[in-house]
Amino acid sequence: MAAAEGNKLWGGRFSGSTDPIMERLNASISYDQRLSEVDIQGSMAYAKALEKSGILSKTELEKILGGLEKISEEWSKGVFGVIPTDEDIHTANERRLKELIGDVAGKLHTGRSRNDQVVTDLKLFMRNSLSIISRHLLRLIETLVERAAIEIDVILPGYTHLQKAQPIRWSQFLLSHAVALTRDSERLGEVKRRINVLPLGSGALAGNPLGIDRELLCNELDFASISLNSMDAVSERDFVVEFLSAATLLMIHLSKMAEDLIIYSTSEFGFLTLSDAYSSGSSLMPQKKNPDSLELIRSKAGRVFGRLAAILMVLKGLPSTYNKDLQEDKEAVFDVVDTLTWCIFCNTESRAPDCSQIKTPQCLTHTAHFGSPLPAAQGLRAFL
């Protein structure tokens, strides 16, 4: 039995109904409801632009804004009722708005396409998420720097090829990771700068013919600039690829740090002890303390890279302007935002490394440095 078309934003020219299987394939409300708040923000700004252009009266604007505020409150309280015909977050919000204020709700979509609406929503969501992720990342960097200063006198073996090489300070190890994460922070800042370009007002692909003031939209939504070409604006997902690329590098760095800490926490190395709060045990071997949090962080790097590879494959074959393939971008972004947040939060506690196991390989360089030829130094090692 075919599904009803009643609430669809695009159903006007259709006489038949959509097959239920197509409904399930097409629907995105199960995950894009995360855009509920930014979708309402965009609609409020667009309503103000419609009022300025004369399409909405002052009274109509007030009714629409009041209805949108009520919907926002319902989402925040977790009482918004999604129904089966809500195809996506835009359909759901506009359906509910009509229930609250009547037919005037239909005016809100005048001159606006879901093509420019959804990319605006996604940019708003990502801009907010990047601000949060960047703050947490900076705190992690600060923590590494603080620990490096406190534990500057701790010495431990440095490794190349996983073989003991030279003594290093524990602080140097910590700061090596802090420097890499600083580059990640800079990259996220660059991504945020390119996200901060307003696409709203581009319509489906050919712009908005109704005299919508895009400067007003830009100011209302706090974008830094306005998109230059409507065909590009509704379809470009460079900012998604850049975010996923930066996230992949960040996860590679977190994975490397996790791997180092896993190795250093083994009984064979014994340089540090992991917090009980971020470890687990064995049901068979009670003496074990497993670094599950670090192992999960290490594995998540592959997950994030997979999201990047997937969206690149989606984009590589698309023609110009909007195509439904782009619906894949949101799940990738949501998943990576959550993964980054979780991994940055999941900190470990360590004690000062126990370096009593350091023996003579690291002494060779220093012996040679103070005047003994390296072969003689190697001979000296045999007696140590």
Short mmCIF file of C-alpha atoms in Angstrom, two decimals:
data_model
loop_
_atom_site.label_atom_id
_atom_site.label_comp_id
_atom_site.label_asym_id
_atom_site.label_seq_id
_atom_site.Cartn_x
_atom_site.Cartn_y
_atom_site.Cartn_z
CA MET A 1 0.00 0.00 0.00
CA ALA A 2 1.40 3.41 -0.94
CA ALA A 3 2.14 6.07 1.64
CA ALA A 4 0.19 9.30 1.97
CA GLU A 5 1.58 12.48 0.39
CA GLY A 6 -0.23 14.99 2.61
CA ASN A 7 2.66 16.73 4.34
CA LYS A 8 5.30 16.66 1.61
CA LEU A 9 6.81 19.96 0.54
CA TRP A 10 7.10 18.67 -3.04
CA GLY A 11 3.86 16.73 -3.53
CA GLY A 12 1.87 19.25 -5.59
CA ARG A 13 2.49 17.84 -9.08
CA PHE A 14 2.09 14.18 -8.07
CA SER A 15 -1.19 12.31 -8.51
CA GLY A 16 0.13 8.99 -7.24
CA SER A 17 1.65 8.05 -3.90
CA THR A 18 5.15 7.01 -2.94
CA ASP A 19 5.87 3.34 -2.35
CA PRO A 20 6.51 2.59 1.35
CA ILE A 21 9.93 1.14 0.52
CA MET A 22 10.85 4.40 -1.21
CA GLU A 23 9.54 6.28 1.83
CA ARG A 24 11.95 4.41 4.09
CA LEU A 25 14.88 4.88 1.73
CA ASN A 26 14.15 8.56 1.23
CA ALA A 27 13.41 9.60 4.82
CA SER A 28 16.13 11.25 6.89
CA ILE A 29 14.13 12.42 9.92
CA SER A 30 15.57 9.62 12.08
CA TYR A 31 18.93 11.39 12.09
CA ASP A 32 18.54 14.90 10.67
CA GLN A 33 16.29 15.89 13.57
CA ARG A 34 19.62 16.84 15.14
CA LEU A 35 19.29 19.92 12.93
CA SER A 36 16.00 20.93 14.58
CA GLU A 37 17.32 23.98 16.39
CA VAL A 38 19.42 25.37 13.53
CA ASP A 39 16.56 24.71 11.10
CA ILE A 40 14.36 26.90 13.28
CA GLN A 41 17.07 29.58 13.47
CA GLY A 42 17.29 29.64 9.69
CA SER A 43 13.51 29.81 9.33
CA MET A 44 13.27 32.71 11.76
CA ALA A 45 15.86 34.66 9.81
CA TYR A 46 14.17 33.85 6.51
CA ALA A 47 10.78 34.95 7.87
CA LYS A 48 12.27 38.33 8.76
CA ALA A 49 13.67 38.63 5.24
CA LEU A 50 10.24 37.79 3.79
CA GLU A 51 8.66 40.50 5.93
CA LYS A 52 11.23 43.04 4.76
CA SER A 53 10.54 42.16 1.12
CA GLY A 54 6.78 42.64 1.66
CA ILE A 55 5.75 39.00 1.31
CA LEU A 56 4.80 38.71 4.98
CA SER A 57 2.91 41.30 6.97
CA LYS A 58 4.11 42.29 10.40
CA THR A 59 1.28 40.30 11.95
CA GLU A 60 2.11 37.22 9.88
CA LEU A 61 5.77 37.49 10.85
CA GLU A 62 4.86 37.62 14.54
CA LYS A 63 2.65 34.53 14.18
CA ILE A 64 5.39 32.60 12.40
CA LEU A 65 8.08 33.59 14.89
CA GLY A 66 5.80 32.70 17.80
CA GLY A 67 5.04 29.31 16.28
CA LEU A 68 8.71 28.60 15.63
CA GLU A 69 9.56 29.49 19.23
CA LYS A 70 6.92 27.01 20.40
CA ILE A 71 8.40 24.30 18.16
CA SER A 72 11.88 25.04 19.48
CA GLU A 73 10.57 24.64 23.01
CA GLU A 74 8.98 21.29 22.11
CA TRP A 75 12.26 19.99 20.68
CA SER A 76 14.25 21.16 23.69
CA LYS A 77 11.81 19.46 26.09
CA GLY A 78 11.77 16.26 24.03
CA VAL A 79 8.02 16.42 23.40
CA PHE A 80 7.99 17.18 19.66
CA GLY A 81 5.93 14.46 17.99
CA VAL A 82 7.47 13.10 14.79
CA ILE A 83 4.89 11.37 12.57
CA PRO A 84 5.42 8.82 9.76
CA THR A 85 4.91 11.36 6.97
CA ASP A 86 7.66 13.65 8.29
CA GLU A 87 10.22 13.05 5.55
CA ASP A 88 12.91 15.23 7.09
CA ILE A 89 13.45 17.92 9.70
CA HIS A 90 12.22 20.67 7.36
CA THR A 91 8.95 18.83 6.65
CA ALA A 92 8.46 18.08 10.34
CA ASN A 93 8.97 21.66 11.50
CA GLU A 94 6.77 23.16 8.78
CA ARG A 95 4.04 20.57 9.35
CA ARG A 96 4.00 21.41 13.05
CA LEU A 97 4.06 25.14 12.32
CA LYS A 98 0.91 24.77 10.20
CA GLU A 99 -0.76 22.86 13.03
CA LEU A 100 0.03 25.72 15.40
CA ILE A 101 -0.71 28.83 13.32
CA GLY A 102 -2.69 27.66 10.29
CA ASP A 103 -2.21 28.29 6.58
CA VAL A 104 0.01 31.33 7.03
CA ALA A 105 2.77 28.82 7.83
CA GLY A 106 2.87 27.96 4.12
CA LYS A 107 4.21 31.41 3.32
CA LEU A 108 7.45 30.64 5.15
CA HIS A 109 8.67 28.49 2.27
CA THR A 110 8.08 31.21 -0.34
CA GLY A 111 11.16 31.44 -2.55
CA ARG A 112 13.08 29.00 -0.38
CA SER A 113 14.17 25.53 -1.44
CA ARG A 114 15.22 22.68 0.77
CA ASN A 115 18.42 22.79 -1.29
CA ASP A 116 19.58 26.09 0.20
CA GLN A 117 17.81 25.38 3.49
CA VAL A 118 19.59 22.11 4.26
CA VAL A 119 23.09 23.33 3.44
CA THR A 120 22.46 26.37 5.65
CA ASP A 121 21.30 24.10 8.47
CA LEU A 122 24.35 21.88 8.09
CA LYS A 123 26.73 24.83 8.13
CA LEU A 124 25.11 26.24 11.26
CA PHE A 125 25.33 22.86 12.98
CA MET A 126 28.95 22.34 11.98
CA ARG A 127 29.94 25.86 12.98
CA ASN A 128 28.51 25.32 16.45
CA SER A 129 30.04 21.84 16.73
CA LEU A 130 33.47 23.02 15.61
CA SER A 131 33.46 25.72 18.28
CA ILE A 132 32.78 23.08 20.95
CA ILE A 133 35.32 20.58 19.57
CA SER A 134 37.97 23.29 19.28
CA ARG A 135 37.48 24.34 22.90
CA HIS A 136 37.86 20.76 24.11
CA LEU A 137 40.90 20.23 21.90
CA LEU A 138 42.58 23.37 23.24
CA ARG A 139 41.92 22.14 26.77
CA LEU A 140 43.59 18.83 25.92
CA ILE A 141 46.61 20.70 24.52
CA GLU A 142 46.76 22.86 27.65
CA THR A 143 46.63 19.75 29.82
CA LEU A 144 49.57 18.21 27.95
CA VAL A 145 51.57 21.42 28.34
CA GLU A 146 50.72 21.66 32.04
CA ARG A 147 51.77 18.04 32.64
CA ALA A 148 54.97 18.63 30.69
CA ALA A 149 55.88 21.55 32.95
CA ILE A 150 55.08 19.64 36.15
CA GLU A 151 56.97 16.49 35.11
CA ILE A 152 59.86 18.12 33.25
CA ASP A 153 62.51 16.26 35.29
CA VAL A 154 61.19 12.79 34.44
CA ILE A 155 63.45 10.86 32.07
CA LEU A 156 62.46 7.81 30.05
CA PRO A 157 63.81 5.92 27.05
CA GLY A 158 63.17 7.30 23.61
CA TYR A 159 62.56 4.79 20.84
CA THR A 160 63.13 4.50 17.11
CA HIS A 161 61.92 1.36 15.32
CA LEU A 162 60.48 0.48 18.75
CA GLN A 163 64.05 -0.08 19.94
CA LYS A 164 65.62 1.91 22.76
CA ALA A 165 67.55 4.80 21.25
CA GLN A 166 68.25 7.81 23.49
CA PRO A 167 66.97 9.17 26.78
CA ILE A 168 64.28 11.82 26.48
CA ARG A 169 62.30 13.88 28.90
CA TRP A 170 58.73 12.80 29.53
CA SER A 171 57.85 16.44 28.86
CA GLN A 172 59.32 16.20 25.36
CA PHE A 173 57.11 13.21 24.65
CA LEU A 174 54.00 15.05 25.88
CA LEU A 175 54.85 18.19 23.92
CA SER A 176 55.41 16.21 20.72
CA HIS A 177 51.75 15.27 20.85
CA ALA A 178 50.70 18.78 21.90
CA VAL A 179 52.42 20.25 18.83
CA ALA A 180 50.64 17.82 16.48
CA LEU A 181 47.29 18.61 18.11
CA THR A 182 48.02 22.33 17.74
CA ARG A 183 48.22 21.85 13.98
CA ASP A 184 44.88 20.05 14.17
CA SER A 185 43.41 23.00 16.04
CA GLU A 186 44.64 25.38 13.35
CA ARG A 187 43.13 23.21 10.62
CA LEU A 188 39.75 23.15 12.36
CA GLY A 189 39.89 26.95 12.52
CA GLU A 190 40.47 27.10 8.77
CA VAL A 191 37.53 24.77 8.16
CA LYS A 192 35.29 26.93 10.33
CA ARG A 193 36.31 30.01 8.34
CA ARG A 194 35.22 28.39 5.07
CA ILE A 195 32.01 27.07 6.60
CA ASN A 196 31.06 30.61 7.57
CA VAL A 197 29.69 31.56 4.13
CA LEU A 198 25.91 31.97 3.82
CA PRO A 199 24.13 29.85 1.15
CA LEU A 200 20.55 30.77 2.16
CA GLY A 201 18.80 32.79 -0.54
CA SER A 202 20.22 30.68 -3.36
CA GLY A 203 16.91 28.88 -3.95
CA ALA A 204 16.94 25.50 -5.63
CA LEU A 205 19.81 26.50 -7.94
CA ALA A 206 18.99 29.77 -9.76
CA GLY A 207 18.78 32.22 -6.88
CA ASN A 208 15.83 33.93 -5.23
CA PRO A 209 13.67 36.19 -7.46
CA LEU A 210 11.71 37.81 -4.62
CA GLY A 211 14.13 40.51 -3.54
CA ILE A 212 15.23 38.68 -0.39
CA ASP A 213 17.83 40.72 1.50
CA ARG A 214 20.74 38.32 1.87
CA GLU A 215 22.70 40.83 3.91
CA LEU A 216 19.91 40.68 6.47
CA LEU A 217 20.09 36.87 6.43
CA CYS A 218 23.86 37.03 6.80
CA ASN A 219 23.63 39.31 9.82
CA GLU A 220 20.77 37.41 11.46
CA LEU A 221 22.62 34.10 11.22
CA ASP A 222 26.04 35.61 11.97
CA PHE A 223 27.77 34.46 8.79
CA ALA A 224 30.95 36.22 7.72
CA SER A 225 30.10 36.48 4.02
CA ILE A 226 27.58 35.51 1.33
CA SER A 227 27.97 32.81 -1.31
CA LEU A 228 28.87 34.13 -4.77
CA ASN A 229 27.08 31.62 -7.00
CA SER A 230 23.75 29.95 -6.30
CA MET A 231 24.48 26.81 -8.33
CA ASP A 232 27.66 26.23 -6.38
CA ALA A 233 26.17 27.22 -3.02
CA VAL A 234 23.44 24.55 -2.96
CA SER A 235 25.74 21.72 -3.99
CA GLU A 236 29.23 22.37 -2.66
CA ARG A 237 30.25 20.14 0.19
CA ASP A 238 33.91 21.12 0.22
CA PHE A 239 33.45 22.18 3.83
CA VAL A 240 32.26 18.67 4.73
CA VAL A 241 35.27 17.07 3.05
CA GLU A 242 37.63 19.54 4.71
CA PHE A 243 36.12 18.86 8.12
CA LEU A 244 36.32 15.10 7.67
CA SER A 245 39.91 15.43 6.40
CA ALA A 246 40.93 17.54 9.39
CA ALA A 247 39.09 15.14 11.68
CA THR A 248 40.93 12.18 10.13
CA LEU A 249 44.31 13.78 10.82
CA LEU A 250 43.23 14.64 14.35
CA MET A 251 42.15 11.06 14.95
CA ILE A 252 45.43 9.75 13.53
CA HIS A 253 47.27 11.89 16.08
CA LEU A 254 45.01 10.75 18.91
CA SER A 255 45.48 7.17 17.74
CA LYS A 256 49.26 7.51 17.80
CA MET A 257 49.18 8.98 21.29
CA ALA A 258 46.88 6.17 22.41
CA GLU A 259 49.22 3.56 20.92
CA ASP A 260 52.22 5.07 22.72
CA LEU A 261 50.35 5.06 26.02
CA ILE A 262 49.17 1.49 25.50
CA ILE A 263 52.76 0.35 24.95
CA TYR A 264 54.11 2.38 27.87
CA SER A 265 51.43 0.98 30.20
CA THR A 266 52.25 -2.68 29.53
CA SER A 267 53.93 -4.70 32.26
CA GLU A 268 56.93 -5.09 29.94
CA PHE A 269 57.41 -1.31 29.80
CA GLY A 270 55.71 -0.23 33.02
CA PHE A 271 56.24 3.50 32.49
CA LEU A 272 52.75 4.58 33.47
CA THR A 273 49.51 3.38 35.01
CA LEU A 274 46.13 3.98 33.46
CA SER A 275 43.21 5.29 35.45
CA ASP A 276 40.71 2.68 36.63
CA ALA A 277 37.99 4.97 35.27
CA TYR A 278 39.17 4.36 31.70
CA SER A 279 40.22 0.71 31.90
CA SER A 280 38.54 -2.66 32.15
CA GLY A 281 39.43 -6.10 33.46
CA SER A 282 39.24 -9.70 32.35
CA SER A 283 36.50 -12.15 33.29
CA LEU A 284 39.06 -14.97 33.26
CA MET A 285 42.31 -13.29 34.32
CA PRO A 286 41.70 -11.02 37.33
CA GLN A 287 45.25 -9.66 37.35
CA LYS A 288 44.72 -7.85 34.05
CA LYS A 289 44.02 -4.16 33.49
CA ASN A 290 43.05 -3.58 29.88
CA PRO A 291 43.45 -0.15 28.20
CA ASP A 292 40.04 -0.30 26.53
CA SER A 293 39.58 3.47 26.25
CA LEU A 294 42.88 3.87 24.42
CA GLU A 295 42.18 0.90 22.18
CA LEU A 296 38.80 2.34 21.25
CA ILE A 297 40.34 5.72 20.46
CA ARG A 298 42.89 3.94 18.29
CA SER A 299 40.15 2.09 16.41
CA LYS A 300 37.99 5.18 15.89
CA ALA A 301 40.62 6.65 13.56
CA GLY A 302 39.62 4.02 11.01
CA ARG A 303 35.95 4.84 11.48
CA VAL A 304 36.54 8.54 10.78
CA PHE A 305 38.70 7.81 7.75
CA GLY A 306 35.90 5.57 6.47
CA ARG A 307 33.45 8.46 6.68
CA LEU A 308 35.85 10.65 4.68
CA ALA A 309 36.32 7.98 2.01
CA ALA A 310 32.55 7.47 1.75
CA ILE A 311 31.70 11.14 1.18
CA LEU A 312 34.50 11.48 -1.38
CA MET A 313 33.01 8.56 -3.30
CA VAL A 314 29.58 10.20 -3.15
CA LEU A 315 30.89 13.49 -4.53
CA LYS A 316 33.18 12.18 -7.24
CA GLY A 317 30.42 11.31 -9.73
CA LEU A 318 27.87 14.08 -9.18
CA PRO A 319 26.81 16.60 -11.84
CA SER A 320 26.38 20.26 -10.95
CA THR A 321 23.88 21.59 -8.40
CA TYR A 322 21.91 19.59 -5.85
CA ASN A 323 21.44 15.83 -6.04
CA LYS A 324 19.84 13.58 -3.41
CA ASP A 325 23.16 11.75 -3.02
CA LEU A 326 24.16 14.68 -0.80
CA GLN A 327 21.81 13.39 1.89
CA GLU A 328 24.72 11.13 2.87
CA ASP A 329 26.69 14.10 4.20
CA LYS A 330 24.75 14.50 7.43
CA GLU A 331 25.24 11.05 8.93
CA ALA A 332 28.96 11.34 8.21
CA VAL A 333 29.18 14.72 9.91
CA PHE A 334 27.08 13.71 12.92
CA ASP A 335 29.08 10.53 13.47
CA VAL A 336 32.44 12.26 13.23
CA VAL A 337 31.38 15.13 15.50
CA ASP A 338 30.32 12.58 18.13
CA THR A 339 33.46 10.50 17.68
CA LEU A 340 35.81 13.47 18.03
CA THR A 341 33.98 14.74 21.09
CA TRP A 342 34.08 11.33 22.78
CA CYS A 343 37.74 10.70 22.00
CA ILE A 344 38.92 14.12 23.18
CA PHE A 345 36.92 13.75 26.39
CA CYS A 346 38.23 10.27 27.13
CA ASN A 347 41.36 11.25 29.03
CA THR A 348 43.77 9.03 30.89
CA GLU A 349 45.63 9.59 34.11
CA SER A 350 49.24 8.53 34.39
CA ARG A 351 51.87 8.53 37.07
CA ALA A 352 55.42 9.68 36.48
CA PRO A 353 57.20 7.04 34.40
CA ASP A 354 59.26 4.43 36.22
CA CYS A 355 62.56 4.52 34.36
CA SER A 356 64.56 2.16 36.54
CA GLN A 357 64.75 -0.21 33.58
CA ILE A 358 66.82 2.23 31.52
CA LYS A 359 70.15 0.59 30.81
CA THR A 360 73.12 1.45 28.65
CA PRO A 361 72.05 1.80 25.00
CA GLN A 362 71.21 5.46 25.60
CA CYS A 363 74.65 6.07 27.12
CA LEU A 364 76.52 5.50 23.85
CA THR A 365 75.63 8.80 22.24
CA HIS A 366 76.55 10.73 25.36
CA THR A 367 79.84 8.86 25.85
CA ALA A 368 80.83 9.62 22.27
CA HIS A 369 79.72 13.23 22.70
CA PHE A 370 82.13 13.72 25.60
CA GLY A 371 85.17 12.59 23.64
CA SER A 372 85.21 8.81 23.48
CA PRO A 373 85.10 7.43 19.93
CA LEU A 374 81.91 5.54 19.20
CA PRO A 375 83.65 2.13 18.80
CA ALA A 376 85.27 2.62 22.20
CA ALA A 377 81.94 3.59 23.63
CA GLN A 378 80.43 0.43 22.19
CA GLY A 379 83.21 -1.57 23.83
CA LEU A 380 82.52 0.16 27.12
CA ARG A 381 78.88 -0.89 26.87
CA ALA A 382 79.89 -4.57 26.97
CA PHE A 383 81.12 -4.08 30.53
CA LEU A 384 78.00 -2.25 31.72
#
